[in-house]
Amino acid sequence: MRNRTACAICAVLALASACGGGGSSSGGGPPPPTGQNVAPIIVDSGPAAAVNIVNTAYVTVTLCAPGGTTCQTIDHVSVDTASFGFRVIASVLNSSLAQALPQTQASSGQPLVECTQFADGYVWGPVKTADLKIGGEEAASVPIQVIGDSAFPTSTVPTDCSSLGKTNENTVAAFGANGILGIGVFREDCGPGCATGMPAGTPLPGWYYSCPSSGCTGTLTPVAQQVQNPVFHFTTDNNGVIVELQSVGAAGAPTASGSLVFGIDTQSNNALGMATVLTVDANVGEFTTQFNTQTANQTLAASIIDSGSNGLFFPDSDSTMIACKDSTGNPTGFYCPASVQSLSATMQSVTGITKNVSFSIASADSLLSSNPNYFAFSNLGGPSGPTFANSFDWGLPFFYGRNVFVAIEGQTTSAGMGPYVAF
């Protein structure tokens, strides 16, 4: 997830709130797939506690204590193909479920707590065990993260988690969702590095911690105890997912709908067909994007396909690709070109397979001020920033009008084993 909120342009939205809509709405398309392996997706204004949310895809998840007797249905869970595992904001949980979720213990016998870093912030909270139900699929006894649990307040956050200069996002308002469903290419969120350490025996900073009352210290965490991609734990349809979203016109749309389909070539509704398969790096899940601007030919080797990001984020120093600024002159994180820019780039897999993609970038200020009640935009983008200067983040605008496949590492499909993405 590499998400920018729309908060930086709140003033623009406020001034335009009486202007109404205009422009085109979401496009049509074939009827959505049906079946027990399908969960509806909605792109809308987000949960009530969040504000200024755009381009965020949500599903509904039923979360249960192990054994399935104490459950709660949670809406507005963000769908993220670039993270791994289920995380829920603690304040969303009712007291019965919150008390019923068993705490995972570190090897020390103390509570296991995780720091999760996203591009725009971090979250902090304990690892607990839960059953998950999404659509008609179920995953039993899966390690999840409970974000912002009052038993582990921000005062307990270790400095190697909080010192990266990012914002704490432990609330629904800050996170923009009631939770996040990480369904990317990996089975768990960290992997062998957190289990064995780097160097061996030394816990990776900013990941898992043993947290007695005296304070939290980094700890080695077996892969099986790490927060897990729940799709991998389904009994069937467990080799990947398809994110299917309807197309969105140039002016945006109030909402957009689609489907999260589980499995690849496991049922009649999830056939890979003629999709181009792009194998990604088995260690980091990335591929290369060749993006040539007017002034530079860029090979962006840390590119990702990321439904949890609300725009297309990439480096572009051309004079036409102006960065938006707020009333005080600070950048908002989006592009504001004087006219719509029609662009293209070429994705390349680690095996050399290429796929050309055309896209457009419009002024974020114009889009959001002209359509203050629209929450789906196909041409929203921004600079990737110095931390991600070698990355093209293909966020949610890339998904509109496409069926995007994500195959999990080590899982067999008709196109071979994951990890790969395809469309």
Short mmCIF file of C-alpha atoms in Angstrom, two decimals:
data_model
loop_
_atom_site.label_atom_id
_atom_site.label_comp_id
_atom_site.label_asym_id
_atom_site.label_seq_id
_atom_site.Cartn_x
_atom_site.Cartn_y
_atom_site.Cartn_z
CA MET A 1 0.00 0.00 0.00
CA ARG A 2 1.45 3.32 -1.06
CA ASN A 3 -1.41 5.62 -0.26
CA ARG A 4 -1.83 9.40 -0.36
CA THR A 5 -4.91 10.86 1.25
CA ALA A 6 -6.87 13.70 -0.22
CA CYS A 7 -6.52 15.76 2.97
CA ALA A 8 -4.04 18.15 1.39
CA ILE A 9 -6.77 19.44 -0.89
CA CYS A 10 -9.55 19.70 1.69
CA ALA A 11 -9.80 23.44 1.06
CA VAL A 12 -10.36 22.85 -2.63
CA LEU A 13 -13.08 20.33 -1.85
CA ALA A 14 -14.77 22.65 0.62
CA LEU A 15 -14.89 25.50 -1.87
CA ALA A 16 -16.33 23.22 -4.52
CA SER A 17 -18.81 21.31 -2.38
CA ALA A 18 -21.82 23.03 -3.95
CA CYS A 19 -20.71 22.54 -7.54
CA GLY A 20 -22.19 19.11 -8.12
CA GLY A 21 -20.84 16.41 -10.37
CA GLY A 22 -20.62 16.41 -14.12
CA GLY A 23 -18.70 14.30 -16.57
CA SER A 24 -18.91 10.61 -17.17
CA SER A 25 -19.64 7.92 -14.64
CA SER A 26 -18.43 4.37 -14.26
CA GLY A 27 -18.53 2.34 -17.42
CA GLY A 28 -20.57 -0.79 -17.93
CA GLY A 29 -19.30 -4.26 -18.65
CA PRO A 30 -20.15 -7.93 -18.29
CA PRO A 31 -22.12 -9.07 -15.24
CA PRO A 32 -19.98 -9.70 -12.18
CA PRO A 33 -18.90 -13.28 -11.50
CA THR A 34 -20.85 -15.33 -9.01
CA GLY A 35 -19.85 -18.19 -6.77
CA GLN A 36 -18.63 -19.01 -3.29
CA ASN A 37 -15.16 -17.80 -4.29
CA VAL A 38 -16.32 -14.23 -5.01
CA ALA A 39 -16.49 -11.21 -2.69
CA PRO A 40 -17.96 -7.88 -3.89
CA ILE A 41 -15.65 -4.85 -4.11
CA ILE A 42 -16.83 -1.26 -3.71
CA VAL A 43 -14.89 1.96 -4.23
CA ASP A 44 -16.68 4.69 -2.28
CA SER A 45 -16.18 7.38 0.36
CA GLY A 46 -14.91 4.90 2.92
CA PRO A 47 -15.96 4.21 6.53
CA ALA A 48 -17.77 6.92 8.45
CA ALA A 49 -14.74 7.69 10.62
CA ALA A 50 -12.53 8.41 7.61
CA VAL A 51 -12.57 11.59 5.52
CA ASN A 52 -11.34 12.66 2.09
CA ILE A 53 -10.85 9.11 0.86
CA VAL A 54 -10.52 8.52 -2.88
CA ASN A 55 -9.63 5.48 -4.98
CA THR A 56 -9.78 2.90 -2.21
CA ALA A 57 -11.23 -0.54 -2.94
CA TYR A 58 -13.07 -2.21 -0.07
CA VAL A 59 -14.47 -5.64 0.75
CA THR A 60 -16.36 -7.03 3.73
CA VAL A 61 -14.72 -9.63 5.97
CA THR A 62 -16.21 -11.72 8.75
CA LEU A 63 -13.71 -12.10 11.57
CA CYS A 64 -14.15 -14.82 14.19
CA ALA A 65 -12.37 -16.14 17.22
CA PRO A 66 -10.88 -19.56 16.43
CA GLY A 67 -13.69 -22.07 16.19
CA GLY A 68 -16.12 -19.57 14.71
CA THR A 69 -18.53 -19.05 17.62
CA THR A 70 -17.77 -15.37 18.29
CA CYS A 71 -17.80 -13.39 15.04
CA GLN A 72 -18.16 -9.88 13.65
CA THR A 73 -18.71 -8.71 10.09
CA ILE A 74 -16.41 -5.80 9.21
CA ASP A 75 -17.06 -3.62 6.20
CA HIS A 76 -14.70 -1.23 4.41
CA VAL A 77 -11.64 -3.43 4.59
CA SER A 78 -9.09 -2.17 2.07
CA VAL A 79 -7.99 -4.60 -0.67
CA ASP A 80 -4.21 -4.49 -1.06
CA THR A 81 -2.26 -6.54 -3.60
CA ALA A 82 1.06 -5.13 -2.36
CA SER A 83 0.90 -6.22 1.27
CA PHE A 84 0.37 -9.53 3.00
CA GLY A 85 -2.03 -10.48 5.76
CA PHE A 86 -5.17 -9.27 7.49
CA ARG A 87 -5.04 -6.32 9.86
CA VAL A 88 -7.96 -4.70 11.67
CA ILE A 89 -8.26 -1.47 13.65
CA ALA A 90 -8.88 -2.35 17.30
CA SER A 91 -11.57 0.30 17.80
CA VAL A 92 -13.72 -1.43 15.15
CA LEU A 93 -13.97 -4.67 17.14
CA ASN A 94 -16.82 -5.26 19.54
CA SER A 95 -15.81 -6.15 23.08
CA SER A 96 -16.81 -9.82 22.79
CA LEU A 97 -14.62 -10.48 19.77
CA ALA A 98 -11.75 -8.34 21.02
CA GLN A 99 -11.58 -10.38 24.22
CA ALA A 100 -11.98 -13.71 22.41
CA LEU A 101 -9.04 -13.35 20.00
CA PRO A 102 -6.08 -15.23 21.53
CA GLN A 103 -2.78 -13.38 21.82
CA THR A 104 0.22 -14.92 20.06
CA GLN A 105 3.25 -15.38 22.30
CA ALA A 106 6.84 -14.71 21.27
CA SER A 107 9.51 -17.31 22.04
CA SER A 108 10.11 -15.42 25.29
CA GLY A 109 6.59 -16.22 26.42
CA GLN A 110 5.68 -12.53 26.18
CA PRO A 111 3.09 -11.01 23.79
CA LEU A 112 4.16 -10.84 20.13
CA VAL A 113 3.58 -7.34 18.70
CA GLU A 114 4.29 -6.09 15.19
CA CYS A 115 5.34 -2.83 13.58
CA THR A 116 4.04 -2.70 10.00
CA GLN A 117 5.55 -0.13 7.67
CA PHE A 118 3.57 1.25 4.74
CA ALA A 119 4.80 3.86 2.30
CA ASP A 120 3.00 6.71 4.04
CA GLY A 121 2.94 5.56 7.65
CA TYR A 122 3.19 2.71 10.13
CA VAL A 123 0.82 0.76 12.36
CA TRP A 124 1.50 -0.95 15.68
CA GLY A 125 -0.38 -3.74 17.38
CA PRO A 126 -0.36 -7.32 18.67
CA VAL A 127 -0.45 -10.50 16.63
CA LYS A 128 -3.54 -12.57 17.40
CA THR A 129 -5.19 -15.67 15.94
CA ALA A 130 -8.51 -15.59 14.10
CA ASP A 131 -10.73 -17.33 11.58
CA LEU A 132 -11.62 -15.28 8.50
CA LYS A 133 -14.56 -15.60 6.12
CA ILE A 134 -14.48 -13.68 2.83
CA GLY A 135 -17.20 -14.35 0.30
CA GLY A 136 -17.75 -18.09 0.70
CA GLU A 137 -14.13 -18.88 1.56
CA GLU A 138 -12.76 -19.54 5.03
CA ALA A 139 -9.29 -19.51 6.56
CA ALA A 140 -8.90 -21.05 10.01
CA SER A 141 -6.54 -20.04 12.82
CA VAL A 142 -4.64 -17.40 10.89
CA PRO A 143 -2.21 -14.96 12.55
CA ILE A 144 -3.54 -11.40 12.10
CA GLN A 145 -2.60 -7.99 13.46
CA VAL A 146 -4.88 -5.89 15.67
CA ILE A 147 -3.87 -2.28 15.03
CA GLY A 148 -4.00 0.24 17.86
CA ASP A 149 -4.83 -2.21 20.65
CA SER A 150 -5.04 -0.23 23.89
CA ALA A 151 -2.89 -2.84 25.65
CA PHE A 152 0.02 -1.65 23.51
CA PRO A 153 -0.32 2.15 23.20
CA THR A 154 1.91 4.30 21.04
CA SER A 155 4.12 4.92 24.07
CA THR A 156 5.29 1.31 23.72
CA VAL A 157 6.37 1.70 20.07
CA PRO A 158 10.13 1.03 19.77
CA THR A 159 12.22 3.77 18.23
CA ASP A 160 13.37 1.55 15.36
CA CYS A 161 9.71 1.37 14.35
CA SER A 162 8.75 5.01 14.86
CA SER A 163 12.02 6.71 13.91
CA LEU A 164 11.59 6.36 10.15
CA GLY A 165 9.75 9.68 10.01
CA LYS A 166 6.39 8.21 9.10
CA THR A 167 2.96 8.90 10.58
CA ASN A 168 1.29 6.60 13.07
CA GLU A 169 -1.91 5.32 11.42
CA ASN A 170 -3.49 3.37 14.27
CA THR A 171 -6.99 4.84 13.81
CA VAL A 172 -9.68 4.44 11.17
CA ALA A 173 -9.44 8.15 10.36
CA ALA A 174 -5.69 7.95 9.75
CA PHE A 175 -5.76 4.57 8.01
CA GLY A 176 -8.74 5.28 5.76
CA ALA A 177 -10.25 1.84 6.36
CA ASN A 178 -11.52 -0.43 9.11
CA GLY A 179 -8.80 -2.89 8.21
CA ILE A 180 -6.66 -4.12 5.35
CA LEU A 181 -6.68 -7.41 3.46
CA GLY A 182 -3.16 -8.00 2.15
CA ILE A 183 -3.47 -10.49 -0.73
CA GLY A 184 -0.17 -9.99 -2.52
CA VAL A 185 2.24 -12.56 -3.93
CA PHE A 186 3.73 -13.78 -0.64
CA ARG A 187 2.39 -16.22 1.95
CA GLU A 188 3.35 -14.11 4.96
CA ASP A 189 4.37 -10.53 5.57
CA CYS A 190 8.08 -10.91 6.34
CA GLY A 191 9.36 -14.41 5.63
CA PRO A 192 12.62 -16.17 6.50
CA GLY A 193 14.43 -12.93 7.34
CA CYS A 194 12.26 -12.41 10.42
CA ALA A 195 12.63 -16.07 11.39
CA THR A 196 16.42 -16.38 11.24
CA GLY A 197 17.53 -12.75 11.47
CA MET A 198 19.89 -10.65 9.36
CA PRO A 199 22.65 -11.28 10.21
CA ALA A 200 21.68 -14.68 11.58
CA GLY A 201 20.36 -14.43 15.11
CA THR A 202 19.74 -10.67 14.97
CA PRO A 203 16.06 -9.68 14.65
CA LEU A 204 15.23 -7.40 11.75
CA PRO A 205 14.50 -3.88 13.08
CA GLY A 206 11.02 -2.51 12.59
CA TRP A 207 9.20 -5.86 12.44
CA TYR A 208 8.32 -8.23 15.31
CA TYR A 209 8.75 -7.57 19.03
CA SER A 210 8.48 -9.34 22.34
CA CYS A 211 6.58 -7.00 24.65
CA PRO A 212 6.65 -7.57 28.41
CA SER A 213 5.42 -4.74 30.61
CA SER A 214 8.97 -3.40 30.89
CA GLY A 215 9.19 -2.60 27.17
CA CYS A 216 9.43 -4.12 23.71
CA THR A 217 12.50 -5.66 22.10
CA GLY A 218 12.98 -7.17 18.67
CA THR A 219 12.46 -10.91 18.42
CA LEU A 220 12.96 -13.69 15.88
CA THR A 221 9.57 -14.96 14.73
CA PRO A 222 8.95 -18.30 13.01
CA VAL A 223 7.28 -18.02 9.62
CA ALA A 224 4.18 -19.83 10.90
CA GLN A 225 3.67 -17.15 13.59
CA GLN A 226 4.02 -14.21 11.22
CA VAL A 227 0.92 -12.42 9.90
CA GLN A 228 -0.32 -14.60 7.04
CA ASN A 229 -1.93 -14.05 3.65
CA PRO A 230 -5.35 -15.59 4.38
CA VAL A 231 -5.87 -16.74 0.78
CA PHE A 232 -3.00 -19.20 1.18
CA HIS A 233 -4.94 -20.75 4.08
CA PHE A 234 -8.16 -21.39 2.16
CA THR A 235 -8.98 -25.07 1.68
CA THR A 236 -9.50 -24.48 -2.05
CA ASP A 237 -8.99 -21.54 -4.44
CA ASN A 238 -5.78 -20.81 -2.54
CA ASN A 239 -3.24 -20.13 -5.31
CA GLY A 240 -4.07 -16.47 -5.90
CA VAL A 241 -6.74 -13.88 -6.59
CA ILE A 242 -8.27 -11.77 -9.34
CA VAL A 243 -9.19 -8.13 -8.75
CA GLU A 244 -11.91 -7.20 -11.23
CA LEU A 245 -13.06 -3.57 -11.39
CA GLN A 246 -15.37 -1.82 -13.83
CA SER A 247 -13.98 0.97 -15.98
CA VAL A 248 -14.13 4.60 -14.84
CA GLY A 249 -14.43 7.56 -17.20
CA ALA A 250 -12.07 10.51 -17.49
CA ALA A 251 -14.06 12.70 -15.09
CA GLY A 252 -14.29 10.00 -12.45
CA ALA A 253 -17.34 8.43 -10.83
CA PRO A 254 -19.18 8.59 -7.50
CA THR A 255 -18.43 4.91 -6.93
CA ALA A 256 -17.05 1.90 -8.74
CA SER A 257 -17.80 -1.75 -8.17
CA GLY A 258 -16.14 -5.03 -8.90
CA SER A 259 -15.24 -8.43 -7.54
CA LEU A 260 -12.46 -10.10 -5.62
CA VAL A 261 -12.28 -13.61 -7.06
CA PHE A 262 -10.29 -16.27 -5.24
CA GLY A 263 -8.23 -18.86 -7.08
CA ILE A 264 -6.63 -18.94 -10.53
CA ASP A 265 -7.86 -21.65 -12.91
CA THR A 266 -9.55 -23.49 -10.05
CA GLN A 267 -13.12 -22.78 -11.16
CA SER A 268 -14.96 -21.65 -14.28
CA ASN A 269 -15.03 -18.04 -13.06
CA ASN A 270 -11.28 -17.58 -12.53
CA ALA A 271 -9.65 -18.77 -15.76
CA LEU A 272 -6.33 -17.11 -16.60
CA GLY A 273 -7.12 -17.27 -20.31
CA MET A 274 -4.93 -15.09 -22.52
CA ALA A 275 -3.66 -12.79 -19.77
CA THR A 276 0.00 -11.79 -20.01
CA VAL A 277 1.94 -13.30 -17.11
CA LEU A 278 4.67 -11.18 -15.52
CA THR A 279 6.82 -13.15 -13.10
CA VAL A 280 8.02 -10.96 -10.23
CA ASP A 281 11.15 -11.13 -8.10
CA ALA A 282 10.77 -14.04 -5.68
CA ASN A 283 12.35 -12.08 -2.82
CA VAL A 284 10.64 -8.69 -3.03
CA GLY A 285 7.70 -9.16 -5.43
CA GLU A 286 8.84 -6.45 -7.84
CA PHE A 287 9.32 -6.12 -11.60
CA THR A 288 10.71 -3.47 -13.95
CA THR A 289 8.87 -0.61 -15.63
CA GLN A 290 10.49 1.19 -18.56
CA PHE A 291 9.10 4.73 -18.52
CA ASN A 292 10.55 7.26 -20.91
CA THR A 293 9.76 10.93 -20.32
CA GLN A 294 10.64 13.89 -22.52
CA THR A 295 13.87 14.39 -20.61
CA ALA A 296 14.90 10.94 -19.36
CA ASN A 297 14.70 7.22 -20.11
CA GLN A 298 13.91 5.55 -16.81
CA THR A 299 14.29 1.90 -15.88
CA LEU A 300 12.32 1.53 -12.66
CA ALA A 301 13.34 -1.84 -11.26
CA ALA A 302 11.28 -1.71 -8.04
CA SER A 303 7.83 -1.53 -9.62
CA ILE A 304 4.69 -3.07 -8.12
CA ILE A 305 1.03 -3.60 -8.95
CA ASP A 306 -0.70 -2.19 -5.89
CA SER A 307 -4.48 -2.02 -5.41
CA GLY A 308 -3.89 -0.44 -1.99
CA SER A 309 -2.42 2.71 -3.53
CA ASN A 310 -4.86 5.40 -4.63
CA GLY A 311 -2.93 6.67 -7.64
CA LEU A 312 -0.23 5.94 -10.18
CA PHE A 313 3.00 7.05 -8.51
CA PHE A 314 6.14 7.47 -10.58
CA PRO A 315 9.08 9.86 -11.05
CA ASP A 316 8.68 12.44 -13.82
CA SER A 317 10.73 15.63 -13.94
CA ASP A 318 9.23 16.94 -17.20
CA SER A 319 8.02 20.53 -17.04
CA THR A 320 4.51 19.43 -18.07
CA MET A 321 4.12 17.12 -15.07
CA ILE A 322 3.59 19.74 -12.38
CA ALA A 323 3.26 18.67 -8.76
CA CYS A 324 0.16 19.93 -6.96
CA LYS A 325 0.65 22.32 -4.05
CA ASP A 326 -1.64 23.44 -1.29
CA SER A 327 -2.41 27.03 -0.33
CA THR A 328 0.85 27.28 1.63
CA GLY A 329 2.96 26.00 -1.25
CA ASN A 330 3.57 22.53 0.13
CA PRO A 331 3.26 19.54 -2.23
CA THR A 332 0.11 17.45 -1.85
CA GLY A 333 1.52 14.24 -3.29
CA PHE A 334 -0.34 14.39 -6.61
CA TYR A 335 0.34 15.70 -10.11
CA CYS A 336 -1.49 18.75 -11.48
CA PRO A 337 -0.54 19.10 -15.17
CA ALA A 338 -2.10 22.03 -17.03
CA SER A 339 -3.74 19.55 -19.42
CA VAL A 340 -4.38 15.83 -19.37
CA GLN A 341 -1.18 13.94 -20.17
CA SER A 342 -1.43 10.77 -22.28
CA LEU A 343 1.47 8.49 -21.37
CA SER A 344 2.69 4.94 -21.76
CA ALA A 345 5.16 2.60 -20.08
CA THR A 346 6.36 -0.94 -20.54
CA MET A 347 6.28 -3.51 -17.77
CA GLN A 348 8.94 -6.22 -17.87
CA SER A 349 8.96 -9.43 -15.84
CA VAL A 350 12.08 -10.95 -14.33
CA THR A 351 11.98 -13.47 -17.20
CA GLY A 352 11.94 -10.74 -19.86
CA ILE A 353 8.25 -10.81 -20.82
CA THR A 354 6.98 -7.29 -21.63
CA LYS A 355 3.59 -5.60 -21.69
CA ASN A 356 2.91 -2.03 -22.80
CA VAL A 357 0.42 0.00 -20.76
CA SER A 358 -1.17 3.30 -21.79
CA PHE A 359 -2.50 5.66 -19.13
CA SER A 360 -3.33 9.29 -18.54
CA ILE A 361 -2.75 11.76 -15.72
CA ALA A 362 -5.07 14.70 -15.07
CA SER A 363 -4.84 17.51 -12.56
CA ALA A 364 -5.80 16.17 -9.14
CA ASP A 365 -6.95 19.63 -8.07
CA SER A 366 -9.27 19.92 -11.07
CA LEU A 367 -10.65 16.40 -10.71
CA LEU A 368 -11.43 16.70 -7.03
CA SER A 369 -12.76 20.26 -7.06
CA SER A 370 -14.99 19.66 -10.09
CA ASN A 371 -16.40 16.42 -8.68
CA PRO A 372 -16.41 16.68 -4.88
CA ASN A 373 -18.80 13.74 -4.53
CA TYR A 374 -16.75 11.43 -6.75
CA PHE A 375 -14.47 8.84 -5.17
CA ALA A 376 -13.23 6.80 -8.15
CA PHE A 377 -10.69 8.30 -10.58
CA SER A 378 -8.83 6.52 -13.37
CA ASN A 379 -6.28 9.27 -14.06
CA LEU A 380 -5.01 10.28 -10.63
CA GLY A 381 -1.26 10.15 -10.12
CA GLY A 382 1.66 11.67 -8.31
CA PRO A 383 5.44 11.69 -7.84
CA SER A 384 6.90 8.58 -6.24
CA GLY A 385 9.23 10.64 -4.05
CA PRO A 386 12.90 10.12 -3.18
CA THR A 387 12.31 6.97 -1.11
CA PHE A 388 10.72 5.26 -4.11
CA ALA A 389 12.70 6.94 -6.88
CA ASN A 390 13.30 3.56 -8.55
CA SER A 391 9.65 2.54 -8.47
CA PHE A 392 6.52 2.79 -10.59
CA ASP A 393 3.60 2.09 -8.27
CA TRP A 394 0.70 0.91 -10.43
CA GLY A 395 -2.09 1.82 -8.01
CA LEU A 396 -5.86 1.51 -8.21
CA PRO A 397 -6.30 3.53 -11.45
CA PHE A 398 -4.46 0.69 -13.22
CA PHE A 399 -7.13 -1.78 -12.07
CA TYR A 400 -10.16 0.02 -13.53
CA GLY A 401 -11.52 -1.89 -16.52
CA ARG A 402 -9.14 -4.82 -15.99
CA ASN A 403 -9.01 -8.28 -14.47
CA VAL A 404 -5.70 -8.37 -12.59
CA PHE A 405 -4.37 -11.74 -11.40
CA VAL A 406 -2.01 -12.15 -8.43
CA ALA A 407 -0.44 -15.61 -7.98
CA ILE A 408 1.00 -16.57 -4.59
CA GLU A 409 4.57 -17.81 -4.26
CA GLY A 410 4.97 -21.59 -4.53
CA GLN A 411 1.36 -22.15 -5.55
CA THR A 412 0.66 -23.97 -8.81
CA THR A 413 -1.40 -22.43 -11.62
CA SER A 414 -1.84 -23.20 -15.31
CA ALA A 415 0.95 -20.69 -16.03
CA GLY A 416 3.34 -22.24 -13.54
CA MET A 417 4.01 -21.38 -9.93
CA GLY A 418 3.75 -17.95 -8.38
CA PRO A 419 4.86 -15.34 -7.65
CA TYR A 420 3.49 -13.48 -10.64
CA VAL A 421 0.96 -10.87 -11.69
CA ALA A 422 -1.05 -11.07 -14.91
CA PHE A 423 -3.61 -9.08 -16.86
#
